[in-house]
PDB file of C-alpha atoms in Angstrom:
ATOM      1  CA  MET A   1    -116.011   5.980-109.009  1.00 54.00           C
ATOM      2  CA  ASN A   2    -116.143   2.707-110.513  1.00 53.00           C
ATOM      3  CA  SER A   3    -113.198   1.238-109.252  1.00 59.00           C
ATOM      4  CA  LEU A   4    -113.686   3.211-105.847  1.00 54.00           C
ATOM      5  CA  VAL A   5    -117.191   1.125-105.768  1.00 54.00           C
ATOM      6  CA  PHE A   6    -115.449  -2.230-106.356  1.00 54.00           C
ATOM      7  CA  ARG A   7    -112.605  -1.934-103.726  1.00 61.00           C
ATOM      8  CA  GLU A   8    -115.053  -1.089-101.144  1.00 62.00           C
ATOM      9  CA  ARG A   9    -117.325  -3.848-102.146  1.00 63.00           C
ATOM     10  CA  LEU A  10    -113.688  -6.000-102.236  1.00 61.00           C
ATOM     11  CA  THR A  11    -113.140  -4.733 -98.644  1.00 67.00           C
ATOM     12  CA  ALA A  12    -116.385  -5.498 -97.539  1.00 62.00           C
ATOM     13  CA  ILE A  13    -116.536  -9.463 -98.762  1.00 67.00           C
ATOM     14  CA  ALA A  14    -112.731  -9.904 -97.267  1.00 63.00           C
ATOM     15  CA  GLY A  15    -114.254  -8.792 -93.774  1.00 62.00           C
ATOM     16  CA  ILE A  16    -116.318 -11.360 -94.070  1.00 69.00           C
ATOM     17  CA  VAL A  17    -114.630 -14.091 -94.994  1.00 63.00           C
ATOM     18  CA  LEU A  18    -112.059 -13.135 -92.322  1.00 68.00           C
ATOM     19  CA  LEU A  19    -115.173 -13.079 -89.907  1.00 64.00           C
ATOM     20  CA  SER A  20    -116.070 -16.352 -91.131  1.00 70.00           C
ATOM     21  CA  ILE A  21    -112.433 -17.841 -90.972  1.00 71.00           C
ATOM     22  CA  LEU A  22    -112.622 -16.337 -86.653  1.00 64.00           C
ATOM     23  CA  ALA A  23    -115.714 -18.031 -86.225  1.00 64.00           C
ATOM     24  CA  VAL A  24    -115.318 -20.988 -87.622  1.00 62.00           C
ATOM     25  CA  LEU A  25    -111.378 -21.590 -85.572  1.00 60.00           C
ATOM     26  CA  SER A  26    -113.324 -20.260 -82.090  1.00 64.00           C
ATOM     27  CA  TYR A  27    -116.240 -22.813 -82.824  1.00 57.00           C
ATOM     28  CA  ILE A  28    -113.445 -25.587 -83.295  1.00 59.00           C
ATOM     29  CA  TYR A  29    -111.561 -24.099 -80.652  1.00 58.00           C
ATOM     30  CA  SER A  30    -114.243 -24.541 -78.090  1.00 58.00           C
ATOM     31  CA  ILE A  31    -115.133 -28.440 -79.118  1.00 56.00           C
ATOM     32  CA  GLU A  32    -111.613 -29.296 -78.417  1.00 58.00           C
ATOM     33  CA  GLU A  33    -111.736 -27.905 -74.796  1.00 52.00           C
ATOM     34  CA  GLN A  34    -114.958 -29.425 -74.241  1.00 54.00           C
ATOM     35  CA  LEU A  35    -113.416 -32.930 -75.703  1.00 49.00           C
ATOM     36  CA  ALA A  36    -110.069 -32.309 -73.206  1.00 57.00           C
ATOM     37  CA  GLY A  37    -112.809 -32.108 -70.434  1.00 52.00           C
ATOM     38  CA  LEU A  38    -114.001 -35.127 -71.378  1.00 49.00           C
ATOM     39  CA  ARG A  39    -113.100 -38.774 -69.618  1.00 53.00           C
ATOM     40  CA  TYR A  40    -114.846 -42.251 -70.166  1.00 52.00           C
ATOM     41  CA  VAL A  41    -117.082 -42.507 -66.703  1.00 54.00           C
ATOM     42  CA  PRO A  42    -117.972 -46.497 -67.121  1.00 59.00           C
ATOM     43  CA  SER A  43    -121.420 -47.520 -65.750  1.00 61.00           C
ATOM     44  CA  GLU A  44    -121.803 -50.344 -63.343  1.00 63.00           C
ATOM     45  CA  ASN A  45    -124.376 -51.453 -65.621  1.00 71.00           C
ATOM     46  CA  SER A  46    -122.063 -51.648 -68.543  1.00 76.00           C
ATOM     47  CA  PRO A  47    -119.124 -54.318 -69.140  1.00 82.00           C
ATOM     48  CA  ASP A  48    -115.749 -52.686 -69.333  1.00 80.00           C
ATOM     49  CA  PHE A  49    -114.278 -56.120 -70.837  1.00 83.00           C
ATOM     50  CA  ARG A  50    -115.906 -58.253 -72.928  1.00 89.00           C
ATOM     51  CA  ALA A  51    -114.445 -61.651 -74.553  1.00 91.00           C
ATOM     52  CA  GLN A  52    -115.318 -64.959 -76.700  1.00 93.00           C
ATOM     53  CA  LYS A  53    -114.054 -68.186 -75.505  1.00 94.00           C
ATOM     54  CA  ILE A  54    -112.061 -67.635 -72.900  1.00 92.00           C
ATOM     55  CA  THR A  55    -110.188 -69.199 -70.428  1.00 93.00           C
ATOM     56  CA  LEU A  56    -109.126 -68.422 -66.814  1.00 92.00           C
ATOM     57  CA  THR A  57    -106.794 -70.056 -64.735  1.00 92.00           C
ATOM     58  CA  ASP A  58    -106.389 -68.821 -60.551  1.00 91.00           C
ATOM     59  CA  PHE A  59    -102.884 -70.225 -59.144  1.00 89.00           C
ATOM     60  CA  SER A  60    -101.760 -70.710 -55.430  1.00 86.00           C
ATOM     61  CA  ASN A  61     -99.181 -67.799 -54.181  1.00 86.00           C
ATOM     62  CA  ASP A  62     -96.599 -70.690 -54.660  1.00 86.00           C
ATOM     63  CA  GLY A  63     -97.681 -70.979 -58.572  1.00 84.00           C
ATOM     64  CA  THR A  64     -99.314 -74.179 -58.424  1.00 87.00           C
ATOM     65  CA  PRO A  65    -103.222 -73.811 -60.706  1.00 89.00           C
ATOM     66  CA  LYS A  66    -105.729 -74.329 -58.592  1.00 91.00           C
ATOM     67  CA  HIS A  67    -108.779 -74.312 -60.806  1.00 92.00           C
ATOM     68  CA  ARG A  68    -109.485 -73.117 -64.609  1.00 93.00           C
ATOM     69  CA  LEU A  69    -112.824 -71.737 -65.964  1.00 94.00           C
ATOM     70  CA  ALA A  70    -113.706 -71.432 -69.680  1.00 95.00           C
ATOM     71  CA  ALA A  71    -116.300 -69.761 -71.289  1.00 95.00           C
ATOM     72  CA  GLN A  72    -118.138 -69.305 -74.271  1.00 95.00           C
ATOM     73  CA  THR A  73    -118.696 -65.126 -73.291  1.00 95.00           C
ATOM     74  CA  PHE A  74    -117.275 -63.536 -70.382  1.00 93.00           C
ATOM     75  CA  GLU A  75    -118.248 -59.927 -69.266  1.00 92.00           C
ATOM     76  CA  HIS A  76    -115.894 -58.048 -66.719  1.00 89.00           C
ATOM     77  CA  PHE A  77    -117.470 -55.239 -64.563  1.00 88.00           C
ATOM     78  CA  THR A  78    -115.396 -52.366 -63.280  1.00 85.00           C
ATOM     79  CA  ASP A  79    -116.431 -53.528 -59.447  1.00 85.00           C
ATOM     80  CA  ASN A  80    -115.307 -56.920 -60.121  1.00 86.00           C
ATOM     81  CA  ARG A  81    -118.879 -58.768 -61.128  1.00 90.00           C
ATOM     82  CA  ILE A  82    -118.062 -61.111 -63.711  1.00 93.00           C
ATOM     83  CA  ARG A  83    -121.026 -62.654 -65.740  1.00 93.00           C
ATOM     84  CA  ALA A  84    -120.486 -65.821 -68.366  1.00 95.00           C
ATOM     85  CA  GLU A  85    -122.444 -68.242 -70.493  1.00 97.00           C
ATOM     86  CA  GLY A  86    -121.399 -71.786 -71.349  1.00 97.00           C
ATOM     87  CA  VAL A  87    -119.060 -72.243 -68.330  1.00 96.00           C
ATOM     88  CA  ARG A  88    -116.492 -75.308 -67.518  1.00 97.00           C
ATOM     89  CA  PHE A  89    -114.782 -75.194 -64.851  1.00 96.00           C
ATOM     90  CA  LEU A  90    -112.071 -77.820 -63.264  1.00 95.00           C
ATOM     91  CA  THR A  91    -110.323 -78.226 -60.115  1.00 93.00           C
ATOM     92  CA  LEU A  92    -106.563 -78.777 -60.690  1.00 91.00           C
ATOM     93  CA  ASN A  93    -104.985 -79.769 -57.076  1.00 85.00           C
ATOM     94  CA  PRO A  94    -103.084 -82.830 -57.525  1.00 83.00           C
ATOM     95  CA  HIS A  95    -103.698 -83.982 -54.717  1.00 83.00           C
ATOM     96  CA  MET A  96    -107.415 -84.185 -54.685  1.00 85.00           C
ATOM     97  CA  ALA A  97    -109.926 -85.941 -57.498  1.00 88.00           C
ATOM     98  CA  PRO A  98    -110.606 -82.700 -60.156  1.00 91.00           C
ATOM     99  CA  VAL A  99    -114.187 -81.911 -60.074  1.00 94.00           C
ATOM    100  CA  ARG A 100    -115.971 -80.841 -63.564  1.00 96.00           C
ATOM    101  CA  ILE A 101    -118.756 -78.605 -63.484  1.00 97.00           C
ATOM    102  CA  GLN A 102    -120.809 -77.558 -66.330  1.00 97.00           C
ATOM    103  CA  ALA A 103    -123.495 -74.484 -66.224  1.00 97.00           C
ATOM    104  CA  ASP A 104    -125.537 -72.706 -68.833  1.00 97.00           C
ATOM    105  CA  ARG A 105    -124.734 -69.033 -66.956  1.00 97.00           C
ATOM    106  CA  VAL A 106    -122.421 -67.928 -64.479  1.00 97.00           C
ATOM    107  CA  TRP A 107    -122.364 -64.639 -61.990  1.00 95.00           C
ATOM    108  CA  SER A 108    -120.050 -63.537 -59.484  1.00 94.00           C
ATOM    109  CA  ALA A 109    -120.222 -60.713 -57.344  1.00 92.00           C
ATOM    110  CA  ASP A 110    -116.386 -61.008 -56.428  1.00 90.00           C
ATOM    111  CA  ALA A 111    -114.055 -61.726 -58.765  1.00 85.00           C
ATOM    112  CA  LEU A 112    -114.520 -65.145 -59.324  1.00 86.00           C
ATOM    113  CA  GLU A 113    -113.787 -66.096 -55.392  1.00 91.00           C
ATOM    114  CA  THR A 114    -117.609 -67.371 -55.306  1.00 95.00           C
ATOM    115  CA  LEU A 115    -120.077 -68.699 -58.344  1.00 95.00           C
ATOM    116  CA  GLU A 116    -123.288 -68.482 -58.709  1.00 97.00           C
ATOM    117  CA  MET A 117    -123.959 -71.122 -61.684  1.00 97.00           C
ATOM    118  CA  SER A 118    -127.373 -71.601 -63.410  1.00 97.00           C
ATOM    119  CA  GLY A 119    -129.462 -73.256 -65.915  1.00 95.00           C
ATOM    120  CA  HIS A 120    -128.454 -77.078 -66.487  1.00 95.00           C
ATOM    121  CA  VAL A 121    -125.598 -77.859 -63.929  1.00 97.00           C
ATOM    122  CA  VAL A 122    -123.674 -81.346 -64.031  1.00 97.00           C
ATOM    123  CA  ALA A 123    -120.990 -81.742 -61.773  1.00 97.00           C
ATOM    124  CA  ASN A 124    -118.549 -84.417 -62.008  1.00 96.00           C
ATOM    125  CA  ARG A 125    -115.516 -86.278 -60.143  1.00 92.00           C
ATOM    126  CA  LYS A 126    -114.068 -89.639 -61.638  1.00 87.00           C
ATOM    127  CA  ALA A 127    -113.333 -92.144 -59.220  1.00 85.00           C
ATOM    128  CA  TYR A 128    -110.136 -90.795 -57.162  1.00 80.00           C
ATOM    129  CA  ALA A 129    -108.166 -92.897 -54.568  1.00 78.00           C
ATOM    130  CA  ASN A 130    -110.920 -95.120 -52.864  1.00 80.00           C
ATOM    131  CA  GLU A 131    -113.510 -92.408 -53.382  1.00 81.00           C
ATOM    132  CA  LEU A 132    -116.276 -94.006 -55.795  1.00 85.00           C
ATOM    133  CA  PRO A 133    -117.252 -91.441 -58.797  1.00 90.00           C
ATOM    134  CA  LEU A 134    -119.362 -89.075 -57.806  1.00 92.00           C
ATOM    135  CA  HIS A 135    -122.195 -87.023 -60.900  1.00 95.00           C
ATOM    136  CA  PHE A 136    -125.135 -84.216 -59.814  1.00 95.00           C
ATOM    137  CA  SER A 137    -127.070 -82.329 -61.552  1.00 97.00           C
ATOM    138  CA  THR A 138    -129.458 -79.250 -60.731  1.00 97.00           C
ATOM    139  CA  ASP A 139    -130.679 -75.749 -62.029  1.00 97.00           C
ATOM    140  CA  TYR A 140    -128.002 -73.770 -59.451  1.00 97.00           C
ATOM    141  CA  LEU A 141    -125.553 -74.916 -58.016  1.00 97.00           C
ATOM    142  CA  ARG A 142    -123.197 -72.004 -55.515  1.00 97.00           C
ATOM    143  CA  GLY A 143    -119.651 -72.834 -55.229  1.00 96.00           C
ATOM    144  CA  TYR A 144    -117.243 -70.852 -52.395  1.00 96.00           C
ATOM    145  CA  LEU A 145    -113.855 -71.568 -54.362  1.00 93.00           C
ATOM    146  CA  ASP A 146    -111.884 -70.549 -51.111  1.00 91.00           C
ATOM    147  CA  THR A 147    -113.061 -74.161 -49.546  1.00 93.00           C
ATOM    148  CA  TYR A 148    -114.403 -75.996 -52.583  1.00 94.00           C
ATOM    149  CA  THR A 149    -117.529 -76.437 -50.906  1.00 96.00           C
ATOM    150  CA  PHE A 150    -120.761 -76.351 -53.307  1.00 97.00           C
ATOM    151  CA  THR A 151    -124.586 -76.025 -51.809  1.00 97.00           C
ATOM    152  CA  THR A 152    -127.765 -75.692 -53.869  1.00 96.00           C
ATOM    153  CA  PRO A 153    -131.260 -75.198 -52.269  1.00 96.00           C
ATOM    154  CA  ALA A 154    -132.591 -76.402 -55.561  1.00 96.00           C
ATOM    155  CA  PRO A 155    -133.999 -80.100 -56.048  1.00 96.00           C
ATOM    156  CA  VAL A 156    -130.572 -82.141 -56.963  1.00 96.00           C
ATOM    157  CA  THR A 157    -130.003 -85.955 -58.720  1.00 96.00           C
ATOM    158  CA  MET A 158    -126.752 -87.694 -57.573  1.00 94.00           C
ATOM    159  CA  GLN A 159    -125.047 -90.759 -58.856  1.00 92.00           C
ATOM    160  CA  TRP A 160    -122.995 -92.134 -56.218  1.00 86.00           C
ATOM    161  CA  GLY A 161    -120.932 -95.011 -58.057  1.00 84.00           C
ATOM    162  CA  ALA A 162    -124.294 -97.176 -59.357  1.00 86.00           C
ATOM    163  CA  ASN A 163    -126.348 -95.786 -56.150  1.00 89.00           C
ATOM    164  CA  THR A 164    -129.000 -92.999 -57.465  1.00 92.00           C
ATOM    165  CA  THR A 165    -129.984 -90.272 -54.661  1.00 93.00           C
ATOM    166  CA  GLU A 166    -132.671 -87.441 -55.155  1.00 94.00           C
ATOM    167  CA  ALA A 167    -133.165 -84.389 -52.652  1.00 95.00           C
ATOM    168  CA  ASP A 168    -136.075 -81.899 -52.850  1.00 95.00           C
ATOM    169  CA  GLY A 169    -134.308 -79.621 -50.550  1.00 94.00           C
ATOM    170  CA  GLY A 170    -130.863 -79.509 -52.837  1.00 94.00           C
ATOM    171  CA  LEU A 171    -127.005 -80.099 -51.398  1.00 95.00           C
ATOM    172  CA  ARG A 172    -123.901 -79.170 -49.287  1.00 96.00           C
ATOM    173  CA  TYR A 173    -121.029 -81.231 -51.199  1.00 95.00           C
ATOM    174  CA  ASP A 174    -117.734 -80.115 -49.252  1.00 94.00           C
ATOM    175  CA  HIS A 175    -114.797 -81.734 -51.396  1.00 91.00           C
ATOM    176  CA  VAL A 176    -111.689 -80.924 -49.407  1.00 90.00           C
ATOM    177  CA  GLY A 177    -113.861 -82.690 -46.140  1.00 89.00           C
ATOM    178  CA  HIS A 178    -115.259 -85.644 -48.686  1.00 87.00           C
ATOM    179  CA  THR A 179    -118.798 -85.044 -47.467  1.00 90.00           C
ATOM    180  CA  ILE A 180    -122.416 -84.103 -49.104  1.00 92.00           C
ATOM    181  CA  ASP A 181    -125.386 -83.336 -46.845  1.00 94.00           C
ATOM    182  CA  LEU A 182    -128.535 -83.919 -48.554  1.00 93.00           C
ATOM    183  CA  ASN A 183    -131.272 -81.851 -47.392  1.00 91.00           C
ATOM    184  CA  GLY A 184    -135.462 -82.622 -47.916  1.00 89.00           C
ATOM    185  CA  GLY A 185    -137.808 -85.270 -49.316  1.00 91.00           C
ATOM    186  CA  VAL A 186    -134.584 -87.859 -49.435  1.00 91.00           C
ATOM    187  CA  ARG A 187    -134.802 -90.584 -51.832  1.00 91.00           C
ATOM    188  CA  SER A 188    -132.369 -93.187 -52.555  1.00 87.00           C
ATOM    189  CA  HIS A 189    -131.934 -96.133 -54.551  1.00 87.00           C
ATOM    190  CA  PHE A 190    -128.741 -98.426 -53.171  1.00 81.00           C
ATOM    191  CA  VAL A 191    -127.133-101.457 -55.282  1.00 78.00           C
ATOM    192  CA  PRO A 192    -125.166-103.438 -52.874  1.00 74.00           C
ATOM    193  CA  SER A 193    -122.000-104.272 -55.092  1.00 64.00           C
ATOM    194  CA  ALA A 194    -121.896-100.884 -55.786  1.00 50.00           C
ATOM    195  CA  MET A 195    -121.432 -99.530 -52.233  1.00 50.00           C
ATOM    196  CA  LYS A 196    -117.456-101.719 -52.789  1.00 52.00           C
ATOM    197  CA  THR A 197    -114.693 -98.404 -52.941  1.00 50.00           C
ATOM    198  CA  PRO A 198    -112.413 -99.161 -55.770  1.00 50.00           C
ATOM    199  CA  LYS A 199    -109.117-100.457 -54.966  1.00 50.00           C
TER     200      LYS A 199
END
């Protein structure tokens, strides 16, 4: 009698254990199926690539370097927007005076075809051929890298050789055409001897 009761209890325990194992396996299989169906959907507000102390160089179709951008922090988004901080920009065309621009922050909505630089923005072009050195600073600068044209509506201070000019309405600097347009509230101080171009 006792032996029969023991076997019945053993059978019941074995059945419970088997059912528990089946339940656990079914749960694991269900989780695996759900995970297999998941895929990463990037958020437009979350970068898909981050880097620190990065340098990017853009080349023309014939392999000639056109310009370079270095940044302390760099973020790229899936729609080709770019955000960077601690930025240094440099033109590399060997047939033109190099332009160096520093900015606290840079934003681009088109994969660096256009740059929006903000914070403490400083641009420098050394003396080159018959051109005097050029320096200007502002709080915001927009750069069009296909034409190397730089514009700002913000107040700007410019030095051309030893001459100094301030413009409340900003400027438009065409690096290829060698022209500078100053806007609104322009005040200049010219040094006659500084007007001579370097030989």
